[in-house]
Amino acid sequence: MTTTLKPIRSLRPTLDTLFHIDYEWWNKGDRDLRLYLRSHLCADHRAQLAEADLEGDMIDWIDPNTAEVKRTDALVLLMCTHCVHQADFIGEHTSIVDAAFRVFLTNDNQPLASHQLAQQINRDAETILRTIGGKQVYQGIRPILG
Ligand SMILES: [Zn+2]
């Protein structure tokens, strides 16, 4: 008789565990993604758009690299084309959670491991892992556990 045991996977994220924004998390409860997205705009755009109604504002945008037409969230597009280039987009006063969120927001939500995030946001990889790899989910940033 053969026993088939599924490989035991550690559910605890490691430095190599990939993270991303789980938008499903935002769909649960009364979490307000739009409001949170706004908080990542640069100061100029926050002021400019304070009164604007941007609920679900999707626009067609042509990717200059691939010429592909993408349906893109106007807020995210604004962030990718302007705010991300501002010096304080990811600054020393940006919290790890906010900084990580901004990275995923502007990289098309490409999964990254803590050590990769560390390079992008200039923080310690272990600290990042402890912050976003714990039981509490912050702003939908979740490990992709296989
Ligand atoms: Zn801006």
XYZ file of N, CA and C and ligand atoms in Angstrom:
439
model
N 0.826 -1.195 0.000
C 0.000 0.000 0.000
C 0.862 1.248 0.000
N 0.489 2.141 -0.849
C 1.263 3.388 -0.882
C 0.462 4.533 -0.262
N 1.132 5.259 0.482
C 0.485 6.414 1.092
C 0.876 7.648 0.309
N -0.084 8.356 -0.128
C 0.256 9.597 -0.820
C 0.046 10.767 0.136
N 1.131 11.361 0.416
C 1.075 12.522 1.309
C 1.299 13.770 0.486
N 0.443 14.693 0.668
C 0.679 15.974 0.016
C 1.888 16.634 0.676
N 2.714 17.258 -0.134
C 3.854 17.939 0.485
C 3.356 19.001 1.480
N 4.021 19.002 2.586
C 3.607 19.968 3.594
C 4.214 21.325 3.257
N 3.353 22.256 3.031
C 3.848 23.591 2.701
C 3.760 24.482 3.925
N 4.775 25.229 4.085
C 4.739 26.178 5.182
C 3.804 27.320 4.814
N 2.914 27.646 5.701
C 1.995 28.745 5.420
C 2.546 30.069 5.920
N 3.712 29.977 6.498
C 4.314 31.200 6.981
C 5.174 31.808 5.880
N 4.891 33.036 5.493
C 5.662 33.632 4.399
C 7.143 33.782 4.763
N 7.981 33.598 3.768
C 9.418 33.789 3.952
C 9.855 34.997 3.117
N 11.153 35.254 3.142
C 11.677 36.384 2.358
C 11.457 36.190 0.862
N 11.246 34.940 0.448
C 11.040 34.667 -0.976
C 9.567 34.589 -1.364
N 8.695 34.656 -0.386
C 7.265 34.604 -0.680
C 6.860 35.855 -1.459
N 6.087 35.642 -2.503
C 5.634 36.774 -3.302
C 4.384 37.402 -2.695
N 4.333 38.710 -2.761
C 3.170 39.459 -2.277
C 2.556 40.250 -3.427
N 1.302 40.582 -3.262
C 0.639 41.472 -4.225
C -0.579 42.092 -3.531
N -1.279 42.958 -4.253
C -2.516 43.508 -3.704
C -3.647 42.552 -4.062
N -4.345 42.082 -3.063
C -5.494 41.214 -3.285
C -6.743 42.102 -3.331
N -7.199 42.404 -4.550
C -8.331 43.326 -4.671
C -9.634 42.712 -4.159
N -9.650 41.381 -4.059
C -10.819 40.719 -3.472
C -11.011 41.154 -2.021
N -9.896 41.339 -1.356
C -9.933 41.767 0.048
C -10.682 43.094 0.164
N -10.445 43.948 -0.829
C -11.089 45.263 -0.803
C -12.592 45.170 -1.064
N -13.005 44.120 -1.767
C -14.424 43.973 -2.078
C -15.241 43.514 -0.876
N -14.538 43.058 0.141
C -15.248 42.580 1.317
C -15.486 43.721 2.301
N -16.589 43.619 2.999
C -16.882 44.620 4.009
C -17.119 45.981 3.380
N -16.918 47.015 4.132
C -17.171 48.348 3.585
C -15.862 49.107 3.397
N -14.859 48.390 2.902
C -13.570 49.024 2.672
C -13.660 49.919 1.448
N -13.070 51.068 1.547
C -13.170 52.050 0.472
C -11.842 52.206 -0.262
N -11.712 51.427 -1.334
C -10.477 51.466 -2.114
C -10.262 52.830 -2.762
N -11.368 53.430 -3.272
C -11.233 54.721 -3.947
C -10.647 55.786 -3.020
N -11.138 55.775 -1.805
C -10.662 56.750 -0.820
C -9.179 56.526 -0.523
N -8.830 55.263 -0.370
C -7.435 54.934 -0.079
C -6.543 55.278 -1.272
N -7.036 55.007 -2.481
C -6.260 55.338 -3.684
C -5.935 56.828 -3.728
N -6.929 57.618 -3.413
C -6.730 59.076 -3.429
C -5.599 59.514 -2.523
N -5.452 58.809 -1.403
C -4.438 59.206 -0.428
C -3.033 58.992 -0.978
N -2.908 58.265 -2.100
C -1.585 58.032 -2.679
C -1.226 59.044 -3.756
N -2.166 59.901 -4.094
C -1.856 60.937 -5.073
C -0.879 61.936 -4.474
N -0.149 62.620 -5.339
C 0.758 63.651 -4.850
C -0.081 64.821 -4.314
N 0.531 65.678 -3.557
C -0.193 66.766 -2.888
C -0.955 67.630 -3.897
N -0.328 67.918 -5.029
C -0.973 68.745 -6.052
C -2.262 68.107 -6.555
N -2.171 66.831 -6.884
C -3.346 66.155 -7.431
C -4.418 65.928 -6.379
N -3.985 65.708 -5.135
C -4.978 65.560 -4.060
C -5.803 66.827 -3.942
N -5.114 67.971 -3.976
C -5.797 69.259 -3.866
C -6.694 69.480 -5.086
N -6.134 69.191 -6.270
C -6.844 69.415 -7.514
C -8.114 68.563 -7.616
N -8.032 67.345 -7.089
C -9.129 66.396 -7.285
C -9.993 66.215 -6.042
N -9.760 67.071 -5.061
C -10.481 66.925 -3.801
C -11.991 66.930 -3.995
N -12.446 67.757 -4.926
C -13.885 67.893 -5.138
C -14.400 67.005 -6.270
N -13.469 66.431 -7.024
C -13.883 65.670 -8.208
C -14.534 64.346 -7.828
N -15.475 63.940 -8.646
C -16.107 62.656 -8.443
C -15.430 61.642 -9.351
N -14.628 60.788 -8.758
C -13.858 59.852 -9.573
C -14.289 58.416 -9.343
N -15.494 58.242 -8.879
C -15.958 56.883 -8.614
C -15.944 56.046 -9.881
N -15.112 55.015 -9.868
C -15.083 54.070 -10.981
C -14.804 54.722 -12.317
N -13.987 55.740 -12.317
C -13.685 56.468 -13.537
C -12.649 55.692 -14.358
N -13.138 54.936 -15.342
C -12.234 54.138 -16.163
C -12.056 54.806 -17.520
N -10.825 54.848 -17.989
C -10.580 55.446 -19.298
C -9.742 54.516 -20.162
N -9.876 54.673 -21.469
C -9.039 53.906 -22.389
C -7.701 54.598 -22.510
N -6.680 53.826 -22.431
C -5.350 54.391 -22.470
C -4.469 53.505 -23.328
N -3.666 54.130 -24.187
C -2.803 53.344 -25.068
C -1.405 53.261 -24.468
N -1.016 52.054 -24.172
C 0.312 51.806 -23.621
C 1.362 52.214 -24.649
N 2.224 53.191 -24.340
C 3.201 53.675 -25.327
C 4.212 52.604 -25.724
N 4.418 51.610 -24.881
C 5.399 50.567 -25.200
C 4.838 49.488 -26.106
N 3.591 49.128 -25.890
C 3.038 47.997 -26.637
C 1.946 48.420 -27.604
N 1.537 49.687 -27.552
C 0.438 50.213 -28.371
C -0.883 49.510 -28.082
N -0.907 48.802 -26.959
C -2.098 48.059 -26.565
C -3.058 49.004 -25.843
N -4.334 48.908 -26.175
C -5.316 49.739 -25.491
C -5.735 49.059 -24.200
N -5.574 49.776 -23.133
C -5.921 49.197 -21.840
C -7.012 50.023 -21.185
N -7.924 49.324 -20.535
C -8.947 49.984 -19.751
C -8.307 50.238 -18.392
N -8.128 51.490 -18.062
C -7.361 51.812 -16.873
C -8.124 52.744 -15.955
N -7.928 52.545 -14.698
C -8.501 53.417 -13.695
C -7.819 54.786 -13.786
N -8.627 55.826 -13.907
C -8.078 57.169 -14.108
C -7.127 57.578 -12.975
N -7.479 57.216 -11.763
C -6.626 57.566 -10.620
C -5.271 56.867 -10.702
N -5.318 55.582 -11.040
C -4.080 54.813 -11.111
C -3.209 55.328 -12.250
N -3.843 55.663 -13.365
C -3.095 56.180 -14.504
C -2.402 57.502 -14.153
N -3.139 58.340 -13.473
C -2.582 59.617 -13.043
C -1.354 59.380 -12.150
N -1.501 58.421 -11.279
C -0.416 58.093 -10.362
C 0.804 57.574 -11.102
N 0.554 56.713 -12.092
C 1.655 56.103 -12.844
C 2.351 57.110 -13.741
N 1.617 58.122 -14.207
C 2.214 59.053 -15.155
C 2.746 60.312 -14.481
N 2.288 60.597 -13.277
C 2.772 61.807 -12.627
C 3.301 61.567 -11.207
N 2.387 61.184 -10.324
C 2.709 61.165 -8.901
C 3.912 60.268 -8.562
N 4.026 59.144 -9.301
C 5.102 58.200 -9.022
C 6.475 58.844 -9.246
N 6.510 59.895 -10.076
C 7.785 60.554 -10.374
C 8.133 61.672 -9.383
N 7.219 61.950 -8.464
C 7.502 62.976 -7.469
C 8.446 62.409 -6.403
N 9.310 63.262 -5.925
C 10.374 62.810 -5.028
C 9.848 62.102 -3.780
N 8.705 62.553 -3.272
C 8.242 61.977 -2.010
C 7.178 60.894 -2.198
N 7.070 60.351 -3.423
C 6.067 59.313 -3.654
C 6.314 58.142 -2.698
N 7.553 57.709 -2.625
C 7.937 56.740 -1.610
C 9.104 57.352 -0.851
N 8.784 58.029 0.224
C 9.799 58.739 0.988
C 10.073 58.045 2.302
N 10.966 58.626 3.077
C 11.324 57.992 4.347
C 10.172 58.048 5.344
N 9.216 58.957 5.123
C 8.090 59.060 6.048
C 6.881 58.229 5.599
N 7.012 57.624 4.431
C 5.931 56.761 3.950
C 5.976 55.453 4.735
N 4.837 55.010 5.244
C 4.836 53.760 5.999
C 5.151 52.602 5.053
N 5.624 51.507 5.623
C 5.964 50.341 4.804
C 4.755 49.861 4.026
N 3.602 49.845 4.678
C 2.387 49.372 4.008
C 2.040 50.281 2.826
N 2.045 51.584 3.061
C 1.739 52.524 1.980
C 2.759 52.417 0.847
N 4.027 52.336 1.222
C 5.087 52.263 0.218
C 4.933 51.001 -0.631
N 4.673 49.873 0.023
C 4.501 48.617 -0.711
C 3.281 48.706 -1.619
N 2.220 49.292 -1.097
C 0.998 49.441 -1.892
C 1.279 50.271 -3.137
N 2.024 51.330 -2.971
C 2.344 52.201 -4.113
C 3.170 51.483 -5.160
N 4.070 50.620 -4.704
C 4.873 49.849 -5.657
C 3.960 48.956 -6.493
N 3.065 48.219 -5.832
C 2.186 47.306 -6.564
C 1.190 48.059 -7.446
N 0.768 49.191 -6.963
C -0.187 50.004 -7.708
C 0.405 50.462 -9.034
N 1.676 50.785 -9.008
C 2.302 51.363 -10.194
C 3.134 50.350 -10.978
N 3.146 49.089 -10.569
C 3.862 48.082 -11.365
C 2.880 47.072 -11.944
N 1.604 47.445 -12.020
C 0.587 46.544 -12.564
C 0.318 45.368 -11.633
N 0.617 45.551 -10.370
C 0.405 44.509 -9.363
C 1.220 43.251 -9.643
N 2.422 43.441 -10.155
C 3.349 42.326 -10.341
C 3.820 41.861 -8.975
N 3.658 40.554 -8.679
C 4.051 40.051 -7.361
C 5.552 40.233 -7.094
N 5.857 40.609 -5.867
C 7.249 40.808 -5.474
C 7.484 40.179 -4.097
N 8.707 39.694 -3.891
C 9.094 39.161 -2.585
C 9.602 40.300 -1.714
N 9.663 40.046 -0.411
C 10.085 41.092 0.533
C 11.446 41.678 0.179
N 12.367 40.801 -0.249
C 13.712 41.326 -0.542
C 13.700 42.216 -1.792
N 12.752 41.954 -2.715
C 12.638 42.825 -3.896
C 11.988 44.154 -3.520
N 10.967 44.057 -2.671
C 10.324 45.280 -2.180
C 11.330 46.133 -1.433
N 12.188 45.473 -0.672
C 13.182 46.182 0.133
C 14.023 47.114 -0.718
N 14.407 46.635 -1.898
C 15.224 47.453 -2.797
C 14.431 48.638 -3.328
N 13.149 48.398 -3.602
C 12.347 49.450 -4.204
C 11.933 50.527 -3.226
N 11.722 50.150 -1.971
C 11.244 51.151 -1.022
C 12.307 51.505 0.014
N 13.492 50.891 -0.167
C 14.619 51.254 0.673
C 14.381 50.999 2.169
N 13.831 49.826 2.458
C 13.635 49.407 3.851
C 14.231 48.013 4.012
N 14.297 47.604 5.266
C 14.848 46.305 5.595
C 13.857 45.185 5.230
N 14.356 44.167 4.522
C 13.486 43.091 4.030
C 12.778 42.350 5.171
N 13.497 42.096 6.269
C 12.892 41.392 7.414
C 11.750 42.202 8.017
N 11.967 43.496 8.105
C 10.932 44.364 8.670
C 9.697 44.366 7.767
N 9.930 44.403 6.467
C 8.820 44.367 5.515
C 8.042 43.064 5.682
N 8.795 41.954 5.767
C 8.151 40.645 5.905
C 7.326 40.572 7.189
N 7.868 41.097 8.275
C 7.130 41.080 9.547
C 5.858 41.927 9.451
N 5.944 43.013 8.675
C 4.801 43.914 8.566
C 3.681 43.335 7.704
N 4.040 42.884 6.490
C 2.982 42.438 5.569
C 2.808 40.924 5.563
N 3.663 40.214 6.277
C 3.564 38.753 6.267
C 2.914 38.190 7.516
N 2.385 39.067 8.368
C 1.760 38.602 9.596
C 0.306 38.219 9.395
N -0.369 37.939 10.493
C -1.771 37.502 10.410
C -2.681 38.618 9.910
N -2.401 39.825 10.350
C -3.225 40.967 9.974
C -2.937 41.366 8.524
N -3.986 41.535 7.739
C -3.805 41.982 6.348
C -3.933 43.497 6.299
N -2.912 44.145 5.765
C -2.940 45.601 5.653
C -3.226 46.020 4.223
N -4.286 46.763 4.016
C -4.641 47.338 2.714
C -4.645 46.301 1.603
N -4.995 45.080 1.945
C -5.134 44.046 0.917
C -3.827 43.450 0.436
N -2.700 43.852 1.030
C -1.424 43.281 0.616
C -1.282 41.898 1.249
N -1.217 40.904 0.383
C -1.249 39.524 0.861
C -0.181 38.675 0.189
N 0.304 37.674 0.927
C 1.236 36.732 0.301
C 0.497 35.825 -0.672
N 1.201 35.394 -1.704
C 0.649 34.391 -2.610
C 1.225 33.061 -2.142
N 0.435 32.321 -1.414
C 0.917 31.052 -0.865
C 0.382 29.921 -1.726
N 1.334 29.157 -2.306
C 0.960 28.135 -3.280
C 0.229 26.941 -2.756
Zn 0.429 63.804 -9.248
